[in-house]
Tab-separated table of C-alpha atoms and ligand atoms in Angstrom:
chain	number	residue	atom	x	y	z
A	1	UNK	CA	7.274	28.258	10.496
A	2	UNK	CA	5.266	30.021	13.541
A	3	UNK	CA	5.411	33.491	14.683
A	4	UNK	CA	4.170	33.731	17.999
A	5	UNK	CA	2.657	36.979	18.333
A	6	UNK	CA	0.589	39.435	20.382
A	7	UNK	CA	-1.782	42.328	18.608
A	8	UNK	CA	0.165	45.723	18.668
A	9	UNK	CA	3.163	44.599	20.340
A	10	UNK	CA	7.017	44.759	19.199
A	11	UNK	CA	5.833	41.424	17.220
A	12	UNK	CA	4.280	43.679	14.512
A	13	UNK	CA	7.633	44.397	12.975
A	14	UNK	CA	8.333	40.859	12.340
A	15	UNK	CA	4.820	39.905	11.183
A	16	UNK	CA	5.558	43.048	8.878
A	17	UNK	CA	8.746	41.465	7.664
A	18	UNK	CA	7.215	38.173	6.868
A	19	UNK	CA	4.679	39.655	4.981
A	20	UNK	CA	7.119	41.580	2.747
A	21	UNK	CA	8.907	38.436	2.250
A	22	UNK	CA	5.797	36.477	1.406
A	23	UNK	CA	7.372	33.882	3.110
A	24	UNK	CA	4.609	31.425	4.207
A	25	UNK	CA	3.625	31.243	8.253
A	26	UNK	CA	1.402	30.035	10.337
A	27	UNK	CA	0.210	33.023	12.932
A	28	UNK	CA	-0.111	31.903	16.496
A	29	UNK	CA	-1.467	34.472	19.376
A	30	UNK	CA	0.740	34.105	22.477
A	31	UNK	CA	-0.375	34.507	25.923
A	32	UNK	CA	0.165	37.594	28.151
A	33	UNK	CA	1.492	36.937	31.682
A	34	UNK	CA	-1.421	36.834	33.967
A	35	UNK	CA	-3.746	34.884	32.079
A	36	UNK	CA	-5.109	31.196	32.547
A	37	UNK	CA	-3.344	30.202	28.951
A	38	UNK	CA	0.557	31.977	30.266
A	39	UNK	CA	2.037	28.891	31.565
A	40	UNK	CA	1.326	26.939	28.444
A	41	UNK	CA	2.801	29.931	26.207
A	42	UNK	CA	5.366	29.841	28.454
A	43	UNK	CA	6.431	26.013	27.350
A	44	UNK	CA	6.508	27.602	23.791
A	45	UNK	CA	9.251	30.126	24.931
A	46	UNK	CA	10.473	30.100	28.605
A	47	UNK	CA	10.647	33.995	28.405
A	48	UNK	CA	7.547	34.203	27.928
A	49	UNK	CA	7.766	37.503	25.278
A	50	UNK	CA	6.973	38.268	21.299
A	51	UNK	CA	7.954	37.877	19.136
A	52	UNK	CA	9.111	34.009	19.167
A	53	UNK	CA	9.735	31.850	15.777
A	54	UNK	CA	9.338	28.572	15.565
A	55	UNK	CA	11.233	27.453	12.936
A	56	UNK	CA	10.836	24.671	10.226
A	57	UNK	CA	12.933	22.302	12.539
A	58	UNK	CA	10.563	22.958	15.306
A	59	UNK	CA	13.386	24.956	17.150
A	60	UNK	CA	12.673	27.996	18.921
A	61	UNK	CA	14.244	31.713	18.375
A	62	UNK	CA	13.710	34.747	20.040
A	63	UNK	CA	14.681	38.671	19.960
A	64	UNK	CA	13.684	40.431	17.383
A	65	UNK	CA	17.328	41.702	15.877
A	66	UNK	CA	18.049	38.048	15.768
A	67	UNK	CA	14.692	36.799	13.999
A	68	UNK	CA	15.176	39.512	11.969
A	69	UNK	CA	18.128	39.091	10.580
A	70	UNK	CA	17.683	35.072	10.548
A	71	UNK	CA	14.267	35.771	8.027
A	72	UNK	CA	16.457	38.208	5.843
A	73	UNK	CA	19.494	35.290	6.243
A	74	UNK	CA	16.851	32.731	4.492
A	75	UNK	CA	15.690	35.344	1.980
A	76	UNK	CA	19.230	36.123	0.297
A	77	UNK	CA	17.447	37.417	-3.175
A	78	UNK	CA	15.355	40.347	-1.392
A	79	UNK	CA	18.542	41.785	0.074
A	80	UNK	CA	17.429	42.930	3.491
A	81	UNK	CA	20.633	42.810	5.132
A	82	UNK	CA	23.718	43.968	3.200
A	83	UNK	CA	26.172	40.944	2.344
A	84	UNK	CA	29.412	43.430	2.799
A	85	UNK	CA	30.556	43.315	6.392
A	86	UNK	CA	30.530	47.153	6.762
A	87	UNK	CA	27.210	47.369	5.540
A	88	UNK	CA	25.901	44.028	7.676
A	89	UNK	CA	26.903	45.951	10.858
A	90	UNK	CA	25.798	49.200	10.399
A	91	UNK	CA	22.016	47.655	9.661
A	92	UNK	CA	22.404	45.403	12.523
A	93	UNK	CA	23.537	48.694	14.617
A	94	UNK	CA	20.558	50.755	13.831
A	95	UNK	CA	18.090	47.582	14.243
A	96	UNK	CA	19.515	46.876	17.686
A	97	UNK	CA	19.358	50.268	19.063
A	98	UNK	CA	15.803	50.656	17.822
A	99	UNK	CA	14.958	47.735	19.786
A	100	UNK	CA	17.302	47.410	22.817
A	101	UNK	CA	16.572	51.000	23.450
A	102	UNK	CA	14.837	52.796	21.924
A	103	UNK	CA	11.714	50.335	22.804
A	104	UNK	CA	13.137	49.168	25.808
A	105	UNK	CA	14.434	51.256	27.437
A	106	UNK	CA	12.584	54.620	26.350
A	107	UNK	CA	8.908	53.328	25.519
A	108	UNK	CA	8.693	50.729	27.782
A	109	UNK	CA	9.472	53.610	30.513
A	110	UNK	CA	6.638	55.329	29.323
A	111	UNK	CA	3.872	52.620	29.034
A	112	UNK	CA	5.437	50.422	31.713
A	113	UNK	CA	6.620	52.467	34.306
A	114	UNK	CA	5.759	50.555	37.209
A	115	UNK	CA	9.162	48.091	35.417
A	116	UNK	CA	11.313	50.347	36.463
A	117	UNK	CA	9.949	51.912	39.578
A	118	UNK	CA	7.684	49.870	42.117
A	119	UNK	CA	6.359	53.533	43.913
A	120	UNK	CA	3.341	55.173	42.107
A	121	UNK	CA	5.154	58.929	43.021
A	122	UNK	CA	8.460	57.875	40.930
A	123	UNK	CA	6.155	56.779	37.681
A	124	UNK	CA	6.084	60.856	35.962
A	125	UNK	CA	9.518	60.903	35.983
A	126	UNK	CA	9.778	57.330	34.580
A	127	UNK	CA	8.096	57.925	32.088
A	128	UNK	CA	9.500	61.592	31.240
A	129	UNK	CA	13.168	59.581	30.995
A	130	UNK	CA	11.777	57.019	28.854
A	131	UNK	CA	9.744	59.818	26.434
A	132	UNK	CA	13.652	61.543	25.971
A	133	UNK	CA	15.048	58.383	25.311
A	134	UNK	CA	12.245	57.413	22.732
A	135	UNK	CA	12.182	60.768	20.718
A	136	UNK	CA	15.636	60.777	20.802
A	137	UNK	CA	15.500	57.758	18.937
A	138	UNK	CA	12.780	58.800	16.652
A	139	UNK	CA	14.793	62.228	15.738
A	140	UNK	CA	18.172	59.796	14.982
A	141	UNK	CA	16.274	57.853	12.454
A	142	UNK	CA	14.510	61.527	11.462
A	143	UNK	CA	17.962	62.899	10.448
A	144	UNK	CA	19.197	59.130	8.923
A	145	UNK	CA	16.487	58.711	6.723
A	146	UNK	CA	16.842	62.371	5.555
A	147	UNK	CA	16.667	62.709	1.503
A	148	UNK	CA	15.889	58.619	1.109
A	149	UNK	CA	13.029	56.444	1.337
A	150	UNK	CA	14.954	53.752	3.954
A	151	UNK	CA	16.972	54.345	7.179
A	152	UNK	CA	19.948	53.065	4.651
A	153	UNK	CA	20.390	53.169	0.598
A	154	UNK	CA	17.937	50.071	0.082
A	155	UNK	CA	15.342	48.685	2.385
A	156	UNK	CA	16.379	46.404	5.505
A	157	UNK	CA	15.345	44.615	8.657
A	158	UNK	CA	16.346	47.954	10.337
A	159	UNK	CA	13.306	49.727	8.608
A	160	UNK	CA	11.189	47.178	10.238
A	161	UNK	CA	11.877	47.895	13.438
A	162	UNK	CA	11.485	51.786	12.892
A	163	UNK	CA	8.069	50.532	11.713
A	164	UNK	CA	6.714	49.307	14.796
A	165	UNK	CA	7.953	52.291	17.055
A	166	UNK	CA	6.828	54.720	14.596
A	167	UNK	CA	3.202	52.404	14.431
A	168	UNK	CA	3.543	52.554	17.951
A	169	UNK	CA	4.178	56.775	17.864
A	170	UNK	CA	1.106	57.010	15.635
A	171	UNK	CA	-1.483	54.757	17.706
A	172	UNK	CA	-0.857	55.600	21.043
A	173	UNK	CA	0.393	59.491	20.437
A	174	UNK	CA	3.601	58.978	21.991
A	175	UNK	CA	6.535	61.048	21.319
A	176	UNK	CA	6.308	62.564	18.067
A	177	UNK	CA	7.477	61.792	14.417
A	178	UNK	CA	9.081	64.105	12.365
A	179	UNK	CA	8.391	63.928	8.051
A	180	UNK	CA	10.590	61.533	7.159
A	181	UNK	CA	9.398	58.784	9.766
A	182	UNK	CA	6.039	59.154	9.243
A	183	UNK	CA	6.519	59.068	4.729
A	184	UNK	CA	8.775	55.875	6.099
A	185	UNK	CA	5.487	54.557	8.036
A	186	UNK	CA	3.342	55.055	5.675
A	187	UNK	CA	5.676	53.703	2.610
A	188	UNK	CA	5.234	50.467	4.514
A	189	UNK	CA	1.979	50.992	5.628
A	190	UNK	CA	0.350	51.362	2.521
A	191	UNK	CA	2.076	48.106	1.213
A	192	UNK	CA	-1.498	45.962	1.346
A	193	UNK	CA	0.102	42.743	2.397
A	194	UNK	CA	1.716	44.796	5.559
A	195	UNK	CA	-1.224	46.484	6.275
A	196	UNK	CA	-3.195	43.259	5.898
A	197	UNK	CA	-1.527	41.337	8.120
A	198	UNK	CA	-1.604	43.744	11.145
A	199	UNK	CA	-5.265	44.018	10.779
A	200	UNK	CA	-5.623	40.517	11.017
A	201	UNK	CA	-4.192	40.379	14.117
A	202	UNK	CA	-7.142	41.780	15.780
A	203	UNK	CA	-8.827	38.716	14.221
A	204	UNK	CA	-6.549	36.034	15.099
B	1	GSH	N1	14.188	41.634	23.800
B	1	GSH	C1	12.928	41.144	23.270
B	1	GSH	C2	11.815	42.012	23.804
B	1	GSH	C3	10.486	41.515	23.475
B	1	GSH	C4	9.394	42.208	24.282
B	1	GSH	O1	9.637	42.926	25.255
B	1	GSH	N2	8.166	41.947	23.878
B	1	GSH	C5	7.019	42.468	24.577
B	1	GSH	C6	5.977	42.985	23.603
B	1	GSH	S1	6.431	44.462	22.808
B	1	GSH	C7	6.329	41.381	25.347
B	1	GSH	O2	6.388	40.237	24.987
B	1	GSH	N3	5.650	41.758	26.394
B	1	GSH	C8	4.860	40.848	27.158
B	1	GSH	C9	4.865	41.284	28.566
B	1	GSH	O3	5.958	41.313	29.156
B	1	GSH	O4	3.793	41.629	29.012
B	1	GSH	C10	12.981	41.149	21.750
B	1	GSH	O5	13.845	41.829	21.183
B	1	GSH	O6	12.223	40.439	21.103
């Protein structure tokens, strides 16, 4: 298996995941568009984004809900998604408004803003929208995480996409996190294998 990554970006969360599984991976730096090496990341995965999987089979998957929830699929003993159907959907709710948009559609505003709006006088107010949109995601986790340690009873692939928007809240000093996200950050931060494997990206 290959995660195709990029150092800080959304791709964090699964790297995260895979090193709580301790499920072995070989770590592959991607390409960003605009560079010499694009194209040929770009016959790796046509969308050209992170995080991509390549799995055992030498087939391809994308999104992160989806990788996600494949790695906790192939890990049935560490739980990370709930086998009862009520429980399956409300973990793949939470992980897939984290992602679809809470990252893309509020931070992405704010560090991308010329995405959404081509004229440089348009950009504050881009990014204002997107800030709402990105606390107001951070404050719904806030108030679900409220008197536990994870977003739900146990630990899931949901909690691993708070961690790279929180990570994300932390490094860059956007929008802010309330208690309970940043005790949930730092539960999985101070895991060593985590933490080790998003310093290594730097190195990779
Ligand atoms: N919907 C995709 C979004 C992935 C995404 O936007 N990844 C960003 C990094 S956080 C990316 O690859 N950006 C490269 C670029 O467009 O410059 C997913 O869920 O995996």
């Amino acid at each position: 298996m290959k995660l195709y990554f990029l150092p800080g970006a959304c791709s964090i969360g699964i790297h995260a995941l895979l090193a709580e599984l301790g499920h072995p991976f070989e770590l592959v730096r991607a390409a960003r568009p605009g560079t010499p090496e694009f194209e040929a990341y770009k016959r790796v995965n046509p969308k050209g984004k992170v995080p991509a999987l390549i799995r055992d089979d030498g087939s391809l998957l994308t999104e992160f809900p989806v990788i996600a929830l494949y790695l906790a699929r192939i890990n049935p003993d560490r739980r990370l998604i709930p086998t009862d159907a009520e429980g399956e959907i409300r973990v793949l709710e939470m992980t897939e408004y984290l992602v679809s948009t809470v990252h893309m559609q509020g931070y992405t505003r704010v560090r991308r803003p010329e995405k959404f709006a081509p004229s440089d006088s348009d950009h504050a107010a881009v990014k204002a929208f997107g800030l709402g949109v990105f606390q107001a995601g951070l404050d719904r986790a806030e108030r679900q995480i409220d008197g536990k340690e994870w977003l739900f009873d146990k630990m899931s692939i949901a909690d691993f996409a708070l961690f790279y928007l929180a990570h994300w809240s932390t490094v860059n000093g956007i929008g802010a996190l309330g208690p309970n996200c940043q005790a949930h950050h730092d539960r999985l931060w101070s895991r060593g294998e985590i933490r080790r494997a998003i310093e290594r990206e730097a190195t990779v």
